[in-house]
Short mmCIF file of C-alpha atoms and ligand atoms in Angstrom, two decimals:
data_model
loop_
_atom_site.label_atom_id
_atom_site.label_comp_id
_atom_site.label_asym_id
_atom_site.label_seq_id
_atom_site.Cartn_x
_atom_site.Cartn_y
_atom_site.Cartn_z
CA UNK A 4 20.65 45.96 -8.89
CA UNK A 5 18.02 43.41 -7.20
CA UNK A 6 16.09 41.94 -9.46
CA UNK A 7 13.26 38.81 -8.79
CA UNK A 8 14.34 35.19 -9.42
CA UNK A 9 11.75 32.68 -9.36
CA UNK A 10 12.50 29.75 -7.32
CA UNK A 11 10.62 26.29 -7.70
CA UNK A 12 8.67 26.03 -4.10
CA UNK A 13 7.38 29.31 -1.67
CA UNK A 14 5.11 29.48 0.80
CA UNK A 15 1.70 31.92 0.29
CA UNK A 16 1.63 33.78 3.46
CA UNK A 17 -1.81 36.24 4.22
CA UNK A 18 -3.14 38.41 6.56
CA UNK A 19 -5.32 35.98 8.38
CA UNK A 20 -2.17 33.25 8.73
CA UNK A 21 -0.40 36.51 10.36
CA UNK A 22 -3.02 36.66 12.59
CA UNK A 23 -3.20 33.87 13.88
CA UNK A 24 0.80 33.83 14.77
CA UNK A 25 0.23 36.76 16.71
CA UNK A 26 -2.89 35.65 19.03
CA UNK A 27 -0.62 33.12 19.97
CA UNK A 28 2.34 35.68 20.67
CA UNK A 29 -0.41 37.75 22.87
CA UNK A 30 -0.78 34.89 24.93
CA UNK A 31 0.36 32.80 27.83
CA UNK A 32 1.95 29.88 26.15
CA UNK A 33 4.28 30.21 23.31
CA UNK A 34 5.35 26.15 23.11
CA UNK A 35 3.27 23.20 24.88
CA UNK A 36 -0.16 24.78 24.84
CA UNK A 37 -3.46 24.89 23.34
CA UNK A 38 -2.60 26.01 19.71
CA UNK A 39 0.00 22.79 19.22
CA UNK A 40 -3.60 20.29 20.23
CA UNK A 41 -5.39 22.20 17.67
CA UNK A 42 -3.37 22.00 15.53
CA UNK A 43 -3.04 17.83 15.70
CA UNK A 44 -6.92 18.05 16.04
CA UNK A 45 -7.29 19.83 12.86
CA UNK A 46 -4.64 17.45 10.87
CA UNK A 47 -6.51 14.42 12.34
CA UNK A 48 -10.13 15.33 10.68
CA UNK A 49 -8.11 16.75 7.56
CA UNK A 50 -6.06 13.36 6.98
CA UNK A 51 -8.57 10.92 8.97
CA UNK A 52 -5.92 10.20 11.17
CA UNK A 53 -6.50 8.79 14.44
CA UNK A 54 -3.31 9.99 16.28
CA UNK A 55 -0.89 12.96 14.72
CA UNK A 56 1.62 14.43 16.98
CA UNK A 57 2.99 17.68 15.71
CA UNK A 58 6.88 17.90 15.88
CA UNK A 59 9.82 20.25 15.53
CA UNK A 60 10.19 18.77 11.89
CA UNK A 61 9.89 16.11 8.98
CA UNK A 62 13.36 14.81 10.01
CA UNK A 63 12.22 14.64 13.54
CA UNK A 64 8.93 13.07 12.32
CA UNK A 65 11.00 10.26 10.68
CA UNK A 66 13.62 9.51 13.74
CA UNK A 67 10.51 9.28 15.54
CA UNK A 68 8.86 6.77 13.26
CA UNK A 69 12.16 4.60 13.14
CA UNK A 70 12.60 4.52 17.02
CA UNK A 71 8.65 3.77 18.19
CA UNK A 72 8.97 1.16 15.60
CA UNK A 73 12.11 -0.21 17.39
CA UNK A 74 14.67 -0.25 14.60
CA UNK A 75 18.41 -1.15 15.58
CA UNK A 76 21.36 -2.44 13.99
CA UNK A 77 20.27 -6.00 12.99
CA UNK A 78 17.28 -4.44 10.82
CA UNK A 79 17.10 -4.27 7.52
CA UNK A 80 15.12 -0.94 6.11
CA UNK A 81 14.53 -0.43 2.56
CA UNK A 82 13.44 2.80 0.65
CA UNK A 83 13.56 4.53 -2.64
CA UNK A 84 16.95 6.37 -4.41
CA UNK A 85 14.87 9.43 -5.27
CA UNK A 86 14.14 11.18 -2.29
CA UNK A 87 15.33 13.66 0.03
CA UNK A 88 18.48 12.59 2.52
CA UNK A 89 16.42 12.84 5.92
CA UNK A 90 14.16 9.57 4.46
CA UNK A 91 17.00 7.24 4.10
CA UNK A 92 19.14 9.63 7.24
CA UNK A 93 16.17 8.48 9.48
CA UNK A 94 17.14 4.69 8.72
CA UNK A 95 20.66 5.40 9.84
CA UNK A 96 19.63 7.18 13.09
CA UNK A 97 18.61 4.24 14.36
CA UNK A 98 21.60 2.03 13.66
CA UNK A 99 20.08 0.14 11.02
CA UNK A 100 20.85 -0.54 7.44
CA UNK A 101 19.79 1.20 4.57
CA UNK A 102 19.27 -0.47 1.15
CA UNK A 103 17.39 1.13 -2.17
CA UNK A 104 14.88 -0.58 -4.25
CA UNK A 105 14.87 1.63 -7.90
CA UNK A 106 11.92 3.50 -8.97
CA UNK A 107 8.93 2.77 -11.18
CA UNK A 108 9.87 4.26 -14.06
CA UNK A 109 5.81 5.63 -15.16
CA UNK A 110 5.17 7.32 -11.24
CA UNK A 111 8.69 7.58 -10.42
CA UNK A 112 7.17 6.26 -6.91
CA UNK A 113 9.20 2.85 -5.22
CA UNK A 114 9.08 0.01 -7.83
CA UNK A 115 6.69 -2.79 -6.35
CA UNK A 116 7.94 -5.81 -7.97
CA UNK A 117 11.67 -4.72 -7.16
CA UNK A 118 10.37 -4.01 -2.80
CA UNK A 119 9.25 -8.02 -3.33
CA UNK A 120 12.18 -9.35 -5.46
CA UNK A 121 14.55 -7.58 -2.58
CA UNK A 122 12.90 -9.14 0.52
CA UNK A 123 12.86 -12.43 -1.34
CA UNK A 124 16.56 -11.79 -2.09
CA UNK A 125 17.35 -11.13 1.54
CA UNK A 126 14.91 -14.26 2.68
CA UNK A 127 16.92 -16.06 0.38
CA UNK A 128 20.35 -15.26 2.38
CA UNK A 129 18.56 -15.96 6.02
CA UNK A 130 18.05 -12.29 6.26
CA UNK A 131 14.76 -10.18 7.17
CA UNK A 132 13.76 -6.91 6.20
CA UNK A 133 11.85 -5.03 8.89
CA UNK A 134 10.37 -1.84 6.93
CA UNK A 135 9.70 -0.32 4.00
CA UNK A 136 9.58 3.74 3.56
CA UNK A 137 7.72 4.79 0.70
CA UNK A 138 7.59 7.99 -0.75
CA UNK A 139 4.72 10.00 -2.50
CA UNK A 140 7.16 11.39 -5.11
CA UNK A 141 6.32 14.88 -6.14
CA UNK A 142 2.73 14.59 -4.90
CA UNK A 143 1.94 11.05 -6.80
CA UNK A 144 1.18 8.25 -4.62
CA UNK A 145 2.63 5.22 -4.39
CA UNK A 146 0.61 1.79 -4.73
CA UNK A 147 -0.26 1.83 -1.81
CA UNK A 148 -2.15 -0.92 -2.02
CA UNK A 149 0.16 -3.10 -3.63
CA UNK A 150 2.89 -2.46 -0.64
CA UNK A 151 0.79 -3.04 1.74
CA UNK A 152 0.06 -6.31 0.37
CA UNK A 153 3.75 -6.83 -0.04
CA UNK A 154 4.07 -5.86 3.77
CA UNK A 155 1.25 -8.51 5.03
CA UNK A 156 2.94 -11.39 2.93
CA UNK A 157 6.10 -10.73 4.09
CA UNK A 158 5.63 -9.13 7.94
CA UNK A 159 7.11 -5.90 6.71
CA UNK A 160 6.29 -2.33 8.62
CA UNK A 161 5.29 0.22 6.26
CA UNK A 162 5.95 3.82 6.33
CA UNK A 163 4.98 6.96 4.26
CA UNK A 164 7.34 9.52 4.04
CA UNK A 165 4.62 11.73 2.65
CA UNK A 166 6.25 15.30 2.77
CA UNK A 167 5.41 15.43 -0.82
CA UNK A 168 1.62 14.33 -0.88
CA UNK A 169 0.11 16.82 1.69
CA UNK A 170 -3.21 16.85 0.28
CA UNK A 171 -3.07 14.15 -2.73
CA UNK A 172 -5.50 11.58 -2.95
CA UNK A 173 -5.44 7.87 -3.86
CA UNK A 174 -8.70 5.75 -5.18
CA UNK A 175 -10.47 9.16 -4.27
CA UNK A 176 -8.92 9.30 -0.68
CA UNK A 177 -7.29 12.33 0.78
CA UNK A 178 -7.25 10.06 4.24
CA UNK A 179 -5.23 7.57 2.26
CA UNK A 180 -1.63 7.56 3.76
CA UNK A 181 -2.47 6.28 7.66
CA UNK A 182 -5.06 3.61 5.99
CA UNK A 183 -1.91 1.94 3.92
CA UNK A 184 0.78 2.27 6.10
CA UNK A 185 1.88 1.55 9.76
CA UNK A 186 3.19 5.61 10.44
CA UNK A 187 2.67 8.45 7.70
CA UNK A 188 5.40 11.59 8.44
CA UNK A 189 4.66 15.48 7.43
CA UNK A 190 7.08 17.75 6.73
CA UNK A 191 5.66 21.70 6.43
CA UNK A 192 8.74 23.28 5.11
CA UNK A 193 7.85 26.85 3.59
CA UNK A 194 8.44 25.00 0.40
CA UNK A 195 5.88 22.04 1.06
CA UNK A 196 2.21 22.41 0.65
CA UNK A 197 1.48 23.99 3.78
CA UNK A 198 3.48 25.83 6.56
CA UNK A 199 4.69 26.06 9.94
CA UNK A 200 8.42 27.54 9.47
CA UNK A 201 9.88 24.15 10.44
CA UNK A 202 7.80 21.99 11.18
CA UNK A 203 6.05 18.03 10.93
CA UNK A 204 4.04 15.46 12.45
CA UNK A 205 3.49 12.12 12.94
CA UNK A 206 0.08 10.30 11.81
CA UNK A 207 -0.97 6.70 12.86
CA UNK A 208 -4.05 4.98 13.30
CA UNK A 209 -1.83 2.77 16.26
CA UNK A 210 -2.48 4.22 19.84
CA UNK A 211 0.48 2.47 21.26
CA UNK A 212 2.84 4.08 18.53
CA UNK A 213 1.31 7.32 19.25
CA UNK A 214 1.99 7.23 22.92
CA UNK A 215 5.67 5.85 22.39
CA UNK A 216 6.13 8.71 19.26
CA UNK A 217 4.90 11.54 21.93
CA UNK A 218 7.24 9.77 24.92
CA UNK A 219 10.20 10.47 22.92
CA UNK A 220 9.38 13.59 21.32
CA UNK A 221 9.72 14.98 25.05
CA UNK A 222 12.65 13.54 26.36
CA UNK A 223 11.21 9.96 27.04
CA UNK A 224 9.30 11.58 29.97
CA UNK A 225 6.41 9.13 30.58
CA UNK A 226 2.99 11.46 31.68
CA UNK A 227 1.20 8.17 32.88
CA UNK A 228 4.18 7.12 35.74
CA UNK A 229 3.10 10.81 37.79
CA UNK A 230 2.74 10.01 41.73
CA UNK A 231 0.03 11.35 43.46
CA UNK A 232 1.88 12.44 46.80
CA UNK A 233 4.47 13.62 44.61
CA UNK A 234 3.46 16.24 42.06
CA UNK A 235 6.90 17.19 40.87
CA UNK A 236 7.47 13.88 40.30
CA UNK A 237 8.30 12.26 36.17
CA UNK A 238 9.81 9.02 35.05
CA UNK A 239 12.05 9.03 31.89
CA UNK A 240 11.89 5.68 30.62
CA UNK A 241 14.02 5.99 28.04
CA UNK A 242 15.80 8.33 25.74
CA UNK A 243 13.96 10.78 24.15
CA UNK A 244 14.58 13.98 22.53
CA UNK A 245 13.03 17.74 22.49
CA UNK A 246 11.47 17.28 18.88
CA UNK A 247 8.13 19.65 19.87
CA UNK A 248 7.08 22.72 18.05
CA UNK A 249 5.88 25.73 19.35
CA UNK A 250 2.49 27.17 19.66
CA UNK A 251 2.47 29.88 17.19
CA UNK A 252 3.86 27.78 14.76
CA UNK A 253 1.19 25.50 14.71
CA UNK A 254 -1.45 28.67 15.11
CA UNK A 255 0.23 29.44 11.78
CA UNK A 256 -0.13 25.41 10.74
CA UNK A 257 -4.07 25.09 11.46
CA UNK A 258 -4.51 28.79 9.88
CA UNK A 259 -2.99 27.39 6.15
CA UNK A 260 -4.66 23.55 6.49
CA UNK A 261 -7.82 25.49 5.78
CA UNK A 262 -6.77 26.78 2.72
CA UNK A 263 -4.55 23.30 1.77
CA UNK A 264 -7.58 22.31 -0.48
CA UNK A 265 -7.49 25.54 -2.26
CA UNK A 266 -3.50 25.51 -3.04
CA UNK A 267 -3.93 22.22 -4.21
CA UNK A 268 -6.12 23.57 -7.05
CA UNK A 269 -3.95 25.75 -7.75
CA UNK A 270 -0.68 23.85 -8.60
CA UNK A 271 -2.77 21.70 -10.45
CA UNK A 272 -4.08 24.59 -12.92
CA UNK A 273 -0.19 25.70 -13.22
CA UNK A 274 0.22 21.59 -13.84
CA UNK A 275 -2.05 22.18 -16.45
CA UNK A 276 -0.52 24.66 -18.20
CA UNK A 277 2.85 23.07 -18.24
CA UNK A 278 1.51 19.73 -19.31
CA UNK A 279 -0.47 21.67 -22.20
CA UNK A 280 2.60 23.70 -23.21
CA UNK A 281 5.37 20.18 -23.33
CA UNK A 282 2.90 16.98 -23.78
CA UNK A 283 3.47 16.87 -27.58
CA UNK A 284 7.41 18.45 -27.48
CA UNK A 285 9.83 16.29 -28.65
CA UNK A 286 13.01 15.05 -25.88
CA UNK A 287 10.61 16.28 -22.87
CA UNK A 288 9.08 14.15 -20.68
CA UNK A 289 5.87 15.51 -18.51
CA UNK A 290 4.82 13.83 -15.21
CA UNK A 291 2.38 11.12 -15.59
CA UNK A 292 -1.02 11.28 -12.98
CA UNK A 293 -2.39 7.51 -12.98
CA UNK A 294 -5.80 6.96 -12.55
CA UNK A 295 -5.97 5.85 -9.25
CA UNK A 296 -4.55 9.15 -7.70
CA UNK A 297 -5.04 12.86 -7.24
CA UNK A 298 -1.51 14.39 -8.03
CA UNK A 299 -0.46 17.32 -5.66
CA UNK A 300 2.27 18.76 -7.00
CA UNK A 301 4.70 19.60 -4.97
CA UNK A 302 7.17 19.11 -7.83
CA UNK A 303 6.58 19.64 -11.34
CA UNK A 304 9.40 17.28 -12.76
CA UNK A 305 10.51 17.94 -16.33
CA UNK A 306 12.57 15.31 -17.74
CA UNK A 307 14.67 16.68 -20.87
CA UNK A 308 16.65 14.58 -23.49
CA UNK A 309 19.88 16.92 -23.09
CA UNK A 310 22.16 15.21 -25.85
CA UNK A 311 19.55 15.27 -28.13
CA UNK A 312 19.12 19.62 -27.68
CA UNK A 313 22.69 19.81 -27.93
CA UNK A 314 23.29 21.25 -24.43
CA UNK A 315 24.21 20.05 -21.53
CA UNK A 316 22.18 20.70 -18.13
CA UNK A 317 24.62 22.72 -16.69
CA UNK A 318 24.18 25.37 -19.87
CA UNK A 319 20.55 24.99 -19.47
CA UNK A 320 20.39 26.25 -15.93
CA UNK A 321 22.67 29.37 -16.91
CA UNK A 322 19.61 29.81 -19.41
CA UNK A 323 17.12 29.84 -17.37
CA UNK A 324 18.84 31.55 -14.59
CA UNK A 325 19.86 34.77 -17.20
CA UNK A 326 16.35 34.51 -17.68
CA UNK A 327 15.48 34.69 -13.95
CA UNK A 328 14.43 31.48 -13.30
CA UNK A 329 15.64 29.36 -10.92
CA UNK A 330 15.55 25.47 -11.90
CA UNK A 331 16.42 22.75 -9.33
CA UNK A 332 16.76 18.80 -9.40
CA UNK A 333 15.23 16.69 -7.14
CA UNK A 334 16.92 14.33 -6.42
CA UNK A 335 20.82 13.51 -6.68
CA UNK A 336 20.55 9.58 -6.19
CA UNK A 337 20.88 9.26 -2.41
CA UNK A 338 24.00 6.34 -3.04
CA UNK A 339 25.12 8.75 -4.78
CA UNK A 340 26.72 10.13 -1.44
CA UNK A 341 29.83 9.92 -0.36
CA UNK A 342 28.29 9.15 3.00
CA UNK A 343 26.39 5.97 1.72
CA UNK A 344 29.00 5.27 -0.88
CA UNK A 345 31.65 5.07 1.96
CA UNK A 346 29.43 2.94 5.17
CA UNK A 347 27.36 1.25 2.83
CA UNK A 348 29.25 0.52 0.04
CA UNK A 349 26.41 1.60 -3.00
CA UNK A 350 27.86 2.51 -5.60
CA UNK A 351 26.99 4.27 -9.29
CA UNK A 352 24.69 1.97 -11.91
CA UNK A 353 22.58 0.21 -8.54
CA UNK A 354 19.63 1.95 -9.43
CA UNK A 355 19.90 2.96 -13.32
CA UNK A 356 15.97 4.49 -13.70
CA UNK A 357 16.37 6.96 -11.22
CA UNK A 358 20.25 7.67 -12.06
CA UNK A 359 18.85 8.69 -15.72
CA UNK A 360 15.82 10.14 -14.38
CA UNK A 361 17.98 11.66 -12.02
CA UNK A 362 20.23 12.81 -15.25
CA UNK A 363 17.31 13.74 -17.16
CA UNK A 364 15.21 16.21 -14.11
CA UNK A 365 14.49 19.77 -13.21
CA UNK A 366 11.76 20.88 -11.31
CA UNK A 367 10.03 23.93 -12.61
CA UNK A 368 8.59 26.39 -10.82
CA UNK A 369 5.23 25.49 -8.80
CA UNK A 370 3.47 27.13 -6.33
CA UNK A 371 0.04 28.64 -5.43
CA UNK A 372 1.68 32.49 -5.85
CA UNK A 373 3.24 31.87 -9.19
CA UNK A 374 1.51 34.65 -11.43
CA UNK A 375 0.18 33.63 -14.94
CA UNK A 376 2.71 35.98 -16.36
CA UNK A 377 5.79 33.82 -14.54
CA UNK A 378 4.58 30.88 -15.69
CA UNK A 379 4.53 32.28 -19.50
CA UNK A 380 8.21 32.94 -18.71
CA UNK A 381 8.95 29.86 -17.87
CA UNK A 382 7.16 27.71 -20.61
CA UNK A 383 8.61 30.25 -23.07
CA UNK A 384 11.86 30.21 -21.89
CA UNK A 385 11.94 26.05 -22.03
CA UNK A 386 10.70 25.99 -25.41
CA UNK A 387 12.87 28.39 -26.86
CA UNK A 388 16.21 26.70 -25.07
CA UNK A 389 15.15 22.85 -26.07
CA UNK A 390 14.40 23.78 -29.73
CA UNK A 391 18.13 25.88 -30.44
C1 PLP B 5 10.97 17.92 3.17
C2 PLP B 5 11.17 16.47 3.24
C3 PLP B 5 11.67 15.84 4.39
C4 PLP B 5 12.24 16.60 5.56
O1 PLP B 5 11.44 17.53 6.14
P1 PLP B 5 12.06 18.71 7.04
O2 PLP B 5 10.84 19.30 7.66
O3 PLP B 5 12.78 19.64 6.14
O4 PLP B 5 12.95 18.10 8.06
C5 PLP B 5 11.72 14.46 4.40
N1 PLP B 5 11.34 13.72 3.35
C6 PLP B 5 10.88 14.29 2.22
C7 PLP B 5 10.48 13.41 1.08
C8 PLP B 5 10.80 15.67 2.12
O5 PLP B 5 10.38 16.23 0.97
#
């Protein structure tokens, strides 16, 4: 027998999105034509960007961001534990070193004081770091403001792995990310905000970093070395990749960024309910939204006291799931790896607030389809398994 499971992310796909795929099919140009500049027009005036190349994916997005900003093995790059592999992978691309600063424990967002104490730490041993990667955990900013201070004092390049923020604000800014930080990265995953299939970009307010991001996201061909007498003629200047995405993909792309505003809303009213049903529930933990910030939700992140309901998470999930809900944790730890554990040599009880959070968090269902009646299942479902 089939029967529905509800998963924590999906992508709301309509009539008009379908549409707008198939234009593009009808047409001449399925990859490198005028849907793909649209698209990067239309993410530009949405996130008040001045350059955004569209790519193949967020992972591409943030190999991109590592090379144009020339990192190789003497750097230093420094993100948070708590995100997905492909922010810290990126670092590693590049033959530079990875190192964790530990989360702030309120927006689980990169700990400020702990980004200084590091570089200080590493100053302090004749060593530099070159970058910091921050990441808009669950659709809460981080302090933006605050790192980029950090990254004046100290000569640091900032990034914003903000996959999770499409559409968040900070200090009443949905234009925020490229005003903080050096390069900004998109992922549109069917489970992000918005979607292209696979799918990213690039955002920077730096011209020069655009033009080196769009070099290597075609093969390091360089457009601007064509000779005149020779029109087949193309100069790779160095290596490059195929990172682009295709036409109807970003037909689909520019099709949901209309309605980004409108999903938005609507994780925030399923927020809402959540944070209604478990704000005064003893051993659960609701997301905090600071003043300063517009949350977006990409993740609702429940942290539950599991030794104190007598069950372990393991037996919780096997509740949920007979119940046909799908829970998921975001994130194991990323030195929690055998990977990092083995090259890097991180180990377990580095980065103890996000190894308990880590311990301590599902992610409920959110997303801009969930009916009122699925959410009712879910909120019942947690209340009845924490209180047995
Ligand atoms: C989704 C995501 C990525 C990777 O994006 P893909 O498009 O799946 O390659 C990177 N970083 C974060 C924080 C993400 O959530």
């Amino acid at each position: 027998m089939k029967y529905k499971m509800i998963g924590y992310g999906k992508q709301t796909i309509e009539q008009d999105d379908i549409d707008a795929i198939i234009e593009v099919l009808n047409s001449d140009l399925l990859t490198q034509g005028p849907a793909v500049e649209k698209f990067e027009k239309d993410l530009q005036d949405f996130f008040d960007a001045k350059h955004v190349c569209a790519v193949s994916s967020g992972t591409a997005a943030l190999h991109l961001a590592g090379l144009a900003l020339g990192w190789g093995p003497k750097d230093i790059v420094i993100t948070s534990p708590l995100t997905f592999l492909a922010t810290a992978n990126c670092i590693v691309y590049s033959g530079a070193t990875p190192d964790f600063v530990d989360i702030n424990p309120v927006s689980y967002t990169i700990d400020l004081n702990k980004v200084e104490e590091k570089v200080k730490h590493y100053l302090s041993i004749g060593k530099n770091v070159k970058a910091v990667i921050g990441i808009d955990y669950a659709g809460h900013p981080c302090d933006w403001k605050g790192l980029r201070q950090i990254a004046d004092k100290y000569d640091l390049q900032l990034i914003n792995d903000n996959c999770h923020a499409l559409g968040a604000r900070y200090l009443n800014d949905k234009g925020y990310a490229v005003k903080y930080a050096d390069i900004v990265t998109h992922s549109y995953h069917p489970v992000k905000h918005f979607t292209t299939g696979e799918g990213g970009a690039v955002l920077t307010n730096n011209l020069e970093l655009d033009e080196e991001i769009r070099c290597l996201r075609t093969h390091g061909i360089n457009k601007n070395h064509t000779k005149l007498d020779e029109p087949w003629y193309y100069n790779m200047d160095k290596l490059g990749f195929n990172y682009r995405i295709t036409d109807f993909q970003c037909a689909l792309g520019s099709s949901q960024l209309k309605k980004l505003d409108s999903f938005i809303e609507k994780r925030h009213r399923i927020a809402k309910r959540y944070n209604d049903s478990f704000v005064n529930i003893k051993n659960l933990i609701i997301p905090t939204e600071q003043s300063t910030i517009k949350h977006s939700y990409h993740l609702y992140p429940l942290q539950i006291d599991f030794e104190k309901i007598f069950l372990t998470k393991v037996q919780f999930f096997e509740k949920m799931k007979k119940a046909g809900i799908n829970l998921q944790v975001h994130y194991i730890p990323i030195h929690f790896q055998p990977y990092y554990r083995e090259n890097f040599g991180f180990q377990k009880g580095e980065f103890t607030i996000a190894e308990s959070y880590y311990y301590n968090e599902l992610s409920l269902p959110i997303y801009p389809d969930l009916s009122v009646n699925d959410i009712s299942l879910v909120i019942d479902n947690i209340l009845e398994n924490i209180s047995k």
